[in-house]
PDB file of C-alpha atoms in Angstrom:
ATOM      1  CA  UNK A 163      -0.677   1.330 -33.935  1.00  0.00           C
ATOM      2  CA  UNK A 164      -2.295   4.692 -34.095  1.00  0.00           C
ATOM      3  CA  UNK A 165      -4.991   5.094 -37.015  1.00  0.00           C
ATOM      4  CA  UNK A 166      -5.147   9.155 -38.477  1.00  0.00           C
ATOM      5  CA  UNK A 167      -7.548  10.071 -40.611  1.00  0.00           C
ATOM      6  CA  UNK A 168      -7.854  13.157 -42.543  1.00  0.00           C
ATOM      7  CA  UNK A 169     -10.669  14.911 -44.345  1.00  0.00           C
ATOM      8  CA  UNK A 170     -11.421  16.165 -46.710  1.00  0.00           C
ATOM      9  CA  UNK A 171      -9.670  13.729 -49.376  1.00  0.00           C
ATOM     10  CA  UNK A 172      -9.909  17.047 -51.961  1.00  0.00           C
ATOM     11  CA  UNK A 173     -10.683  20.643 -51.785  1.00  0.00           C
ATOM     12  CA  UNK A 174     -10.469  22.784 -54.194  1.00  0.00           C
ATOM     13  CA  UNK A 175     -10.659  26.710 -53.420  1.00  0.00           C
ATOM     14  CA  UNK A 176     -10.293  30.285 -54.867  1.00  0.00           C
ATOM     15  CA  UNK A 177      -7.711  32.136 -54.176  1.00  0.00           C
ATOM     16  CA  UNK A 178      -8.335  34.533 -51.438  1.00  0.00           C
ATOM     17  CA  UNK A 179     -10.848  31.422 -49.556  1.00  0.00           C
ATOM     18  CA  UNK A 180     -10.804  30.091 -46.235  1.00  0.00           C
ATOM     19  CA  UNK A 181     -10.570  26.595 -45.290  1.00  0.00           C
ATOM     20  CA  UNK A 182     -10.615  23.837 -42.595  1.00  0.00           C
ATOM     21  CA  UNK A 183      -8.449  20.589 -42.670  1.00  0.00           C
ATOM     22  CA  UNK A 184      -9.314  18.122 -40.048  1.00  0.00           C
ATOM     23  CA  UNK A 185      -7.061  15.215 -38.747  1.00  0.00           C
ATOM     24  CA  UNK A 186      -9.145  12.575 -36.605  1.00  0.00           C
ATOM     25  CA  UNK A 187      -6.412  10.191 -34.136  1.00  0.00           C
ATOM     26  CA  UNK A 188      -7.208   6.806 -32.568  1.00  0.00           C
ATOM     27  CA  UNK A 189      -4.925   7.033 -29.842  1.00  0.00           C
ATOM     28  CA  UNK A 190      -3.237   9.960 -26.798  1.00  0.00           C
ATOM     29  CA  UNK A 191      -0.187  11.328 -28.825  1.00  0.00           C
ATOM     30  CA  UNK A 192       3.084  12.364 -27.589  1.00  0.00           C
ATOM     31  CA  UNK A 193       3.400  13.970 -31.135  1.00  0.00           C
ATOM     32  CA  UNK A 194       1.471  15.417 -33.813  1.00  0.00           C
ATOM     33  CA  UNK A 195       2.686  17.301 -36.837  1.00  0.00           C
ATOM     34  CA  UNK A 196       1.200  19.064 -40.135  1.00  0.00           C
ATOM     35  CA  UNK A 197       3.507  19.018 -42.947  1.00  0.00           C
ATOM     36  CA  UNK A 198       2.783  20.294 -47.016  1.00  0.00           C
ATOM     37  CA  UNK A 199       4.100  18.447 -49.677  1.00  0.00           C
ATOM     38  CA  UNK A 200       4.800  20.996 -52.363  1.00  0.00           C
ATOM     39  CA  UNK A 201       4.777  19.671 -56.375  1.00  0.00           C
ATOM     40  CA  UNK A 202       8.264  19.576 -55.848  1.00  0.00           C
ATOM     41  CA  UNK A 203       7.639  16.396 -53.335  1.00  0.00           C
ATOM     42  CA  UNK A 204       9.472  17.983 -50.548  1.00  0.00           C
ATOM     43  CA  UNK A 205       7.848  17.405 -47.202  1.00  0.00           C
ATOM     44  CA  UNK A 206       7.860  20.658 -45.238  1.00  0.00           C
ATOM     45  CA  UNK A 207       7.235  20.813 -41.600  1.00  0.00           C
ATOM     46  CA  UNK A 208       4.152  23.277 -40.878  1.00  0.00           C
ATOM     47  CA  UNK A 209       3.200  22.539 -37.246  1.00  0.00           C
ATOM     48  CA  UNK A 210       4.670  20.716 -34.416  1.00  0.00           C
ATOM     49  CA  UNK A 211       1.343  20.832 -32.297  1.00  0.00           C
ATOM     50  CA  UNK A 212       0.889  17.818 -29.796  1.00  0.00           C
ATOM     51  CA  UNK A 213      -1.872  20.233 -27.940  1.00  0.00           C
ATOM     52  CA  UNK A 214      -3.478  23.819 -28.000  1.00  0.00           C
ATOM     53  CA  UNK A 215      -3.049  26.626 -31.041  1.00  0.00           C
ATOM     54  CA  UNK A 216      -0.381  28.013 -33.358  1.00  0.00           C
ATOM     55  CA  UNK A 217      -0.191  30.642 -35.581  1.00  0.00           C
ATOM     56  CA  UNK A 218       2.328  31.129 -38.536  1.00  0.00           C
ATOM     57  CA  UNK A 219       1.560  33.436 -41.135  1.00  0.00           C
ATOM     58  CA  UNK A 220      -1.796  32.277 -42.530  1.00  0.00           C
ATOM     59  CA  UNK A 221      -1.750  29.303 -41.141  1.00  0.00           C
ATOM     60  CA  UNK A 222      -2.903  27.770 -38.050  1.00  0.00           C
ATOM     61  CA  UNK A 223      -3.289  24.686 -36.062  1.00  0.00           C
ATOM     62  CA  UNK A 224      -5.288  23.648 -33.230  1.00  0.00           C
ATOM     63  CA  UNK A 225      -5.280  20.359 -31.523  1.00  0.00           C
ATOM     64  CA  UNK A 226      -7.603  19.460 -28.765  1.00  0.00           C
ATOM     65  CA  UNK A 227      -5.859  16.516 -27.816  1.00  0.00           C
ATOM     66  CA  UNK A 228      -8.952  15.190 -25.458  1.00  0.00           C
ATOM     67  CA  UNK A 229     -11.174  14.879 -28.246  1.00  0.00           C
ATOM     68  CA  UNK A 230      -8.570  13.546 -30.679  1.00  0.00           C
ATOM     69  CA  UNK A 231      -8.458  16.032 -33.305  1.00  0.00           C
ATOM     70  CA  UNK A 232      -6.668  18.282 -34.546  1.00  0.00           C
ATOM     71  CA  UNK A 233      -7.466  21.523 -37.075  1.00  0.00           C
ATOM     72  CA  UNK A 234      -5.411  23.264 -39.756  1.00  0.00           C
ATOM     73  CA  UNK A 235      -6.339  26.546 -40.906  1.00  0.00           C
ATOM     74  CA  UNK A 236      -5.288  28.063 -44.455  1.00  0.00           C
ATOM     75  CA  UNK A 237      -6.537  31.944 -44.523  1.00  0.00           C
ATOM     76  CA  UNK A 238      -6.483  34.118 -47.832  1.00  0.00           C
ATOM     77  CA  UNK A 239      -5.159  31.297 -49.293  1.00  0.00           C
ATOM     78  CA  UNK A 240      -2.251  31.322 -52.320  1.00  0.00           C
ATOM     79  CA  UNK A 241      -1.781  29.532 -55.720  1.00  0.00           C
ATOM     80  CA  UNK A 242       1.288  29.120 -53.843  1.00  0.00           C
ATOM     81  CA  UNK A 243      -0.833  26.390 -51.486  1.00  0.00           C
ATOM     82  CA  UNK A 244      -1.701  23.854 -53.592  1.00  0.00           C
ATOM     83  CA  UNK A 245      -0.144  20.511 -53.187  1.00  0.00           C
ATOM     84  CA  UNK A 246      -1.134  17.656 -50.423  1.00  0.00           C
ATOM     85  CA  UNK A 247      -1.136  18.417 -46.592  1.00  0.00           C
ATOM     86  CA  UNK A 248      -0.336  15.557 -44.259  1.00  0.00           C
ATOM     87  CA  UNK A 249      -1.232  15.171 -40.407  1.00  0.00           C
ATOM     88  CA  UNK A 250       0.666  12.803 -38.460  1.00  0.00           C
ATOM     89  CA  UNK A 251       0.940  11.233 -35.444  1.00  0.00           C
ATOM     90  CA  UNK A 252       3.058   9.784 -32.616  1.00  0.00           C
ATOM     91  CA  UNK A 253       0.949   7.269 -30.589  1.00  0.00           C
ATOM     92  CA  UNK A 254       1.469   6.952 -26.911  1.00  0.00           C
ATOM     93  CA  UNK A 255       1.944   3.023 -27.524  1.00  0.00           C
ATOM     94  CA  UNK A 256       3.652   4.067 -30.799  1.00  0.00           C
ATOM     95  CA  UNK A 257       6.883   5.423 -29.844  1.00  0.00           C
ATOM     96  CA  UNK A 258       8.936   7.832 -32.103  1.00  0.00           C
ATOM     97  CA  UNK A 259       7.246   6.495 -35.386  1.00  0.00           C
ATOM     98  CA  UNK A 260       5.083   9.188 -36.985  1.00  0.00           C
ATOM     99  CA  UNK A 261       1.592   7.518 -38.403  1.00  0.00           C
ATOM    100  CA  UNK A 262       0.700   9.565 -41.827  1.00  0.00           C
ATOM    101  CA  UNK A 263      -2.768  10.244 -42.565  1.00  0.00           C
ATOM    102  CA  UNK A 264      -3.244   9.958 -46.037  1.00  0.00           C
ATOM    103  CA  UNK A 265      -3.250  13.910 -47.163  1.00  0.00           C
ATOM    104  CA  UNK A 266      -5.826  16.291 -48.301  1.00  0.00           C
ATOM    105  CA  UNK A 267      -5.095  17.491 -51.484  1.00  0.00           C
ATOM    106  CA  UNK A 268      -5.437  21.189 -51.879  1.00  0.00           C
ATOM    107  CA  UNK A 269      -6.014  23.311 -55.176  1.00  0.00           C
ATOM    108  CA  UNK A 270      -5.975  26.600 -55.633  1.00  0.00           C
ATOM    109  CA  UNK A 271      -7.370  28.671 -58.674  1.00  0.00           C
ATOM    110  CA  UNK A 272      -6.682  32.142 -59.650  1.00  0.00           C
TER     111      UNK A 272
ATOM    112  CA  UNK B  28      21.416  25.744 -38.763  1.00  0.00           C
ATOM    113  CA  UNK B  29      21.188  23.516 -42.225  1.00  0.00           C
ATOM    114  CA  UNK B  30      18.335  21.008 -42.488  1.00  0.00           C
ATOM    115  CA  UNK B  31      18.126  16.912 -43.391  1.00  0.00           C
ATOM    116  CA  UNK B  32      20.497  16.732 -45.908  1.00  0.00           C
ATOM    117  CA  UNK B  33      19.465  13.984 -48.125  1.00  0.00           C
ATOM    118  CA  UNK B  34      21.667  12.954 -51.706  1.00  0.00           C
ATOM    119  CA  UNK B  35      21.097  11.806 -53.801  1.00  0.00           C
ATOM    120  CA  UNK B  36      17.426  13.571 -55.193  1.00  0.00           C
ATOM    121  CA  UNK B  37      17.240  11.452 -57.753  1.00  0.00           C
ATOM    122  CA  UNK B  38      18.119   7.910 -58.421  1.00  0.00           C
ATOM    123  CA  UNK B  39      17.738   5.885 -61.021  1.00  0.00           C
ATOM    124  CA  UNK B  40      18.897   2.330 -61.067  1.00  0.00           C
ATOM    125  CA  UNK B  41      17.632  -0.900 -63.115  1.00  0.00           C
ATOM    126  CA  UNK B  42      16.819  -3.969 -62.105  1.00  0.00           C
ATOM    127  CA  UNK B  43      19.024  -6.182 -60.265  1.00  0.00           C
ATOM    128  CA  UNK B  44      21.277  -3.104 -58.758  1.00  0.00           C
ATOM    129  CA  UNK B  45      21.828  -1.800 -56.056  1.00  0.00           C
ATOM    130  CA  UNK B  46      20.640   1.442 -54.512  1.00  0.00           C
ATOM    131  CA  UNK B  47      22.647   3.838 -51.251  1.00  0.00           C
ATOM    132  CA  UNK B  48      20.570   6.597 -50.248  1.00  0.00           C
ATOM    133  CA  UNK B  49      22.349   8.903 -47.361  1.00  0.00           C
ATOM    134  CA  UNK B  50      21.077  11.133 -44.902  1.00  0.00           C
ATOM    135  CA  UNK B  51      22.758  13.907 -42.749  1.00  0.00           C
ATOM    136  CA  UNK B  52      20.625  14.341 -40.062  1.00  0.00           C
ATOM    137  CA  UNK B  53      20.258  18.123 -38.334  1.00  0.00           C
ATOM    138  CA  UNK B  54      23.358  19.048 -36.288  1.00  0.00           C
ATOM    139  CA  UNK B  55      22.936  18.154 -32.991  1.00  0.00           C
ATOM    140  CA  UNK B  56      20.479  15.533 -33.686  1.00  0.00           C
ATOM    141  CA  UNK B  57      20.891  11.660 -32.671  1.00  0.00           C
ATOM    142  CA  UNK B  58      18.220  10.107 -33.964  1.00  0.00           C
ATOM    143  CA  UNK B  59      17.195   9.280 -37.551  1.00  0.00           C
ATOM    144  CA  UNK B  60      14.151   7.799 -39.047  1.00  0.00           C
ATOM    145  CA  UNK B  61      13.283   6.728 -42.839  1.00  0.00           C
ATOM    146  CA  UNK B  62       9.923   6.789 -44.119  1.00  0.00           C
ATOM    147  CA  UNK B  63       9.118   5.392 -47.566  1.00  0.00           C
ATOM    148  CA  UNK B  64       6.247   7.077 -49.830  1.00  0.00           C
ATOM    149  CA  UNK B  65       5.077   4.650 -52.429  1.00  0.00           C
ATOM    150  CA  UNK B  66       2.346   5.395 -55.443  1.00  0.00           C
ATOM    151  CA  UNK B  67      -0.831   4.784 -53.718  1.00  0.00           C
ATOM    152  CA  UNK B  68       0.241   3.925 -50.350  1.00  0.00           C
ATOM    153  CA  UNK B  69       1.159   7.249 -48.549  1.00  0.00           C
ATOM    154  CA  UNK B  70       4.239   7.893 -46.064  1.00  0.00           C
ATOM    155  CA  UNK B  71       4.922   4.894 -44.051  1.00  0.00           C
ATOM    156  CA  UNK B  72       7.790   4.160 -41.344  1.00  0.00           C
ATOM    157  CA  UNK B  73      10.279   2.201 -42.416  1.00  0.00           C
ATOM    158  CA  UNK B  74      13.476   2.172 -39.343  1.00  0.00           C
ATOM    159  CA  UNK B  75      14.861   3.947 -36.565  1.00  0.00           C
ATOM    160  CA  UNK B  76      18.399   4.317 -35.916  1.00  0.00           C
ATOM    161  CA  UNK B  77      20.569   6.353 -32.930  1.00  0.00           C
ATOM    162  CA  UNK B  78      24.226   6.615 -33.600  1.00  0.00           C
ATOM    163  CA  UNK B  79      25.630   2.526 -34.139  1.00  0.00           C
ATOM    164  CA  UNK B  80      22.494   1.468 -33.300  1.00  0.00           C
ATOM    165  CA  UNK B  81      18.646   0.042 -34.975  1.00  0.00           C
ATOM    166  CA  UNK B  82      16.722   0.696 -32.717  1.00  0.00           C
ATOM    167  CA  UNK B  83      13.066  -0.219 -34.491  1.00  0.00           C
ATOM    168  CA  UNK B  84      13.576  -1.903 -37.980  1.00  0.00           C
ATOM    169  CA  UNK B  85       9.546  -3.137 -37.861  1.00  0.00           C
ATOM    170  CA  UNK B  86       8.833  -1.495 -40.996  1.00  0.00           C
ATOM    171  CA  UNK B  87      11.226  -2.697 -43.312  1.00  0.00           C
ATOM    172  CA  UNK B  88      10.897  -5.436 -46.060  1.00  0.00           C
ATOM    173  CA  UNK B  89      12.628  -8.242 -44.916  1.00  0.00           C
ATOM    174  CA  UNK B  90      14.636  -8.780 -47.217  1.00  0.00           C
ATOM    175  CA  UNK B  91      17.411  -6.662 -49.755  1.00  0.00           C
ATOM    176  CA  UNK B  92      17.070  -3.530 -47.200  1.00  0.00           C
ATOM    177  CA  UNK B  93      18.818  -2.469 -44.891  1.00  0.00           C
ATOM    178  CA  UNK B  94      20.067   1.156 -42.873  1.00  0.00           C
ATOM    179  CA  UNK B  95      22.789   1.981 -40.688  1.00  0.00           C
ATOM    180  CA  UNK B  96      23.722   5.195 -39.312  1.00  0.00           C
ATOM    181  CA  UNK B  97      27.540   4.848 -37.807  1.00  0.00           C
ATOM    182  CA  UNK B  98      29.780   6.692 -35.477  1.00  0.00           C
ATOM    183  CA  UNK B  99      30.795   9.135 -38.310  1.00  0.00           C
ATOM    184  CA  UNK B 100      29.161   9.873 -41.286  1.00  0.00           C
ATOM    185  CA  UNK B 101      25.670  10.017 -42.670  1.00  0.00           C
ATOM    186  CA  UNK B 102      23.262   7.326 -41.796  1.00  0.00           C
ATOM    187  CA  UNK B 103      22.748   5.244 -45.289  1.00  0.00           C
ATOM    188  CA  UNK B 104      20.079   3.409 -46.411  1.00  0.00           C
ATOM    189  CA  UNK B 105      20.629  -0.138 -48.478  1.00  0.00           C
ATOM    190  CA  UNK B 106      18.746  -1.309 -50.966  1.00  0.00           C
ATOM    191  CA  UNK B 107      20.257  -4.451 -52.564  1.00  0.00           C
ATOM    192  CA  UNK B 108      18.977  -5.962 -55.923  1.00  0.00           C
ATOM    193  CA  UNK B 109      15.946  -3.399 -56.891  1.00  0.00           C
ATOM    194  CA  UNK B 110      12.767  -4.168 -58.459  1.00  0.00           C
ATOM    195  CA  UNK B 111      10.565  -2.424 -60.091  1.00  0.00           C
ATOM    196  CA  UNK B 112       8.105  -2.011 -56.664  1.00  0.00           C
ATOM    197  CA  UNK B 113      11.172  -0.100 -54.928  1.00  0.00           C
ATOM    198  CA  UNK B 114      10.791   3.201 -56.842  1.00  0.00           C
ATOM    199  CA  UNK B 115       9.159   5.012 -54.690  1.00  0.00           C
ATOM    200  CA  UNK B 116      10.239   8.675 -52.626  1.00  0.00           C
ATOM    201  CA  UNK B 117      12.410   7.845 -49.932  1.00  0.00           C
ATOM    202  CA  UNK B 118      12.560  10.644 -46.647  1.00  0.00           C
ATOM    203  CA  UNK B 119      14.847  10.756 -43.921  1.00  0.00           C
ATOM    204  CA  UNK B 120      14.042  12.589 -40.538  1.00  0.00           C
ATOM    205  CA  UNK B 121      15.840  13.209 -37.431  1.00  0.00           C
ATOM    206  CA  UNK B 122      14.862  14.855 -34.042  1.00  0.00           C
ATOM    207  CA  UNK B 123      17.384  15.634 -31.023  1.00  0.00           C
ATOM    208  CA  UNK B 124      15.687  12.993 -29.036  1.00  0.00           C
ATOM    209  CA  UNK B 125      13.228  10.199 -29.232  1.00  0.00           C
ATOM    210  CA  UNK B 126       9.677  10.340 -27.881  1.00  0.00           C
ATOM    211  CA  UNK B 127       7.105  12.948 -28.301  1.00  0.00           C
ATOM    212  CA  UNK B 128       9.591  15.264 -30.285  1.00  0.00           C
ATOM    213  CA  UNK B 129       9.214  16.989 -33.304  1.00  0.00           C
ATOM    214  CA  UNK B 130      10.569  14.895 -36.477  1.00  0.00           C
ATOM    215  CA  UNK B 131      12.555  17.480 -39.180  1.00  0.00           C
ATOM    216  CA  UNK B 132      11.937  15.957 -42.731  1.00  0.00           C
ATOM    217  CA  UNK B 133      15.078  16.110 -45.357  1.00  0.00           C
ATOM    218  CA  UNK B 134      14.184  16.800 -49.002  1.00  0.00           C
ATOM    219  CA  UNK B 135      13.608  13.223 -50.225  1.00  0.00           C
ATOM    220  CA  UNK B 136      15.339  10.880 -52.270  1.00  0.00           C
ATOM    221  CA  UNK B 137      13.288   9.732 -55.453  1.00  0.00           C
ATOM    222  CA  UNK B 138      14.391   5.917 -56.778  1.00  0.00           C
ATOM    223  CA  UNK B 139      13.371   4.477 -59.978  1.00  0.00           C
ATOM    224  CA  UNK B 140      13.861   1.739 -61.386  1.00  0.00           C
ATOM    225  CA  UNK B 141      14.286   0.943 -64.653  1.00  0.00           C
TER     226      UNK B 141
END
């Protein structure tokens, strides 16, 4: 099945930084998503973004499928978020099951 | 529109017991998918299920599990005899359709067991 990688493993930032999450793909996907798992545990769904660029807030996502990558932006960021964001993917071959990467982990200090 | 619906939260259960974990997908969805997120070990695919139907059961243990997702009602997912190694977060997703569309997460179900 599809392999997804994501780096970095850790980042820690100040509030009010920048940063770059990168999700690496094996495979053509019919699917990719970017979700945040808050302390809580939840799962929330960030980005459905198979191809191109999104926007939401301060966050955004860009997936140049061709290359097999895919970006996600955190701008000004918040204590707010801190917790682990996942990239995953629907290979072509793969079918409706979503491969997880295994999560950056992002803190954020006051 | 309400989300996954997912009950219990929390679970606990000891050894030897058995474990029902239910999930309401998104209205107007068909399709249902549990994922499994063990200590260690990330999110990983466990079954897919359409209405009276498993359709891809490749990543479930092969033994003491097992889903269903009927006609009426929530789909439920079966875990007969727990160990120890089954506590874990357990997430159910749907999506209106199968391939290449985007999967809505419920809240989780968290097992232990004691």
């Amino acid at each position: 099945g599809i392999q997804v990688e994501q780096s970095p493993p850790d980042l820690i930032l100040q509030e009010g930084a920048n940063s770059t999450l990168r999700c690496n793909f094996s495979d053509s996907v019919n699917n990719l998503q970017w979700f945040h798992q808050n302390p809580w545990g939840q799962l929330i769904n960030l980005f459905y973004i198979p191809s191109g660029t999104k926007q939401n807030g301060r966050l955004s996502a860009t997936t140049v499928a061709t290359e097999r990558y895919s970006l996600l932006y955190i701008s000004s960021s918040q204590t707010t978020d801190s917790g682990v964001y996942f990239c995953a993917a629907e290979g072509r071959s793969n079918d409706y099951k979503l491969s997880f990467g295994a999560g950056t982990t992002v803190t954020v200090r006051a | 529109n309400a989300g996954v619906m997912q009950n219990p939260r929390h679970l606990v259960r000891r050894r030897g017991q058995e474990a029902r974990l239910r999930c309401s997908p998104m209205k107007g969805h068909s399709h249902v998918y549990w994922y499994r997120q063990l200590p260690e070990e990330g999110l990983k695919f466990m079954v897919y299920l359409q209405k009276e139907n498993i359709i891809d059961e490749s990543g479930m243990p092969k033994e003491r599990f097992s889903a269903e997702f009927p006609k009426e009602g929530p789909s439920i997912l079966r875990i007969q005899q727990v160990v120890r190694g089954d506590s874990a977060a357990y997430f159910c997703a749907s999506s209106p359709s199968q391939v290449g569309y985007e999967q809505y997460f419920g809240p989780g179900t968290r097992l232990t067991v004691t």
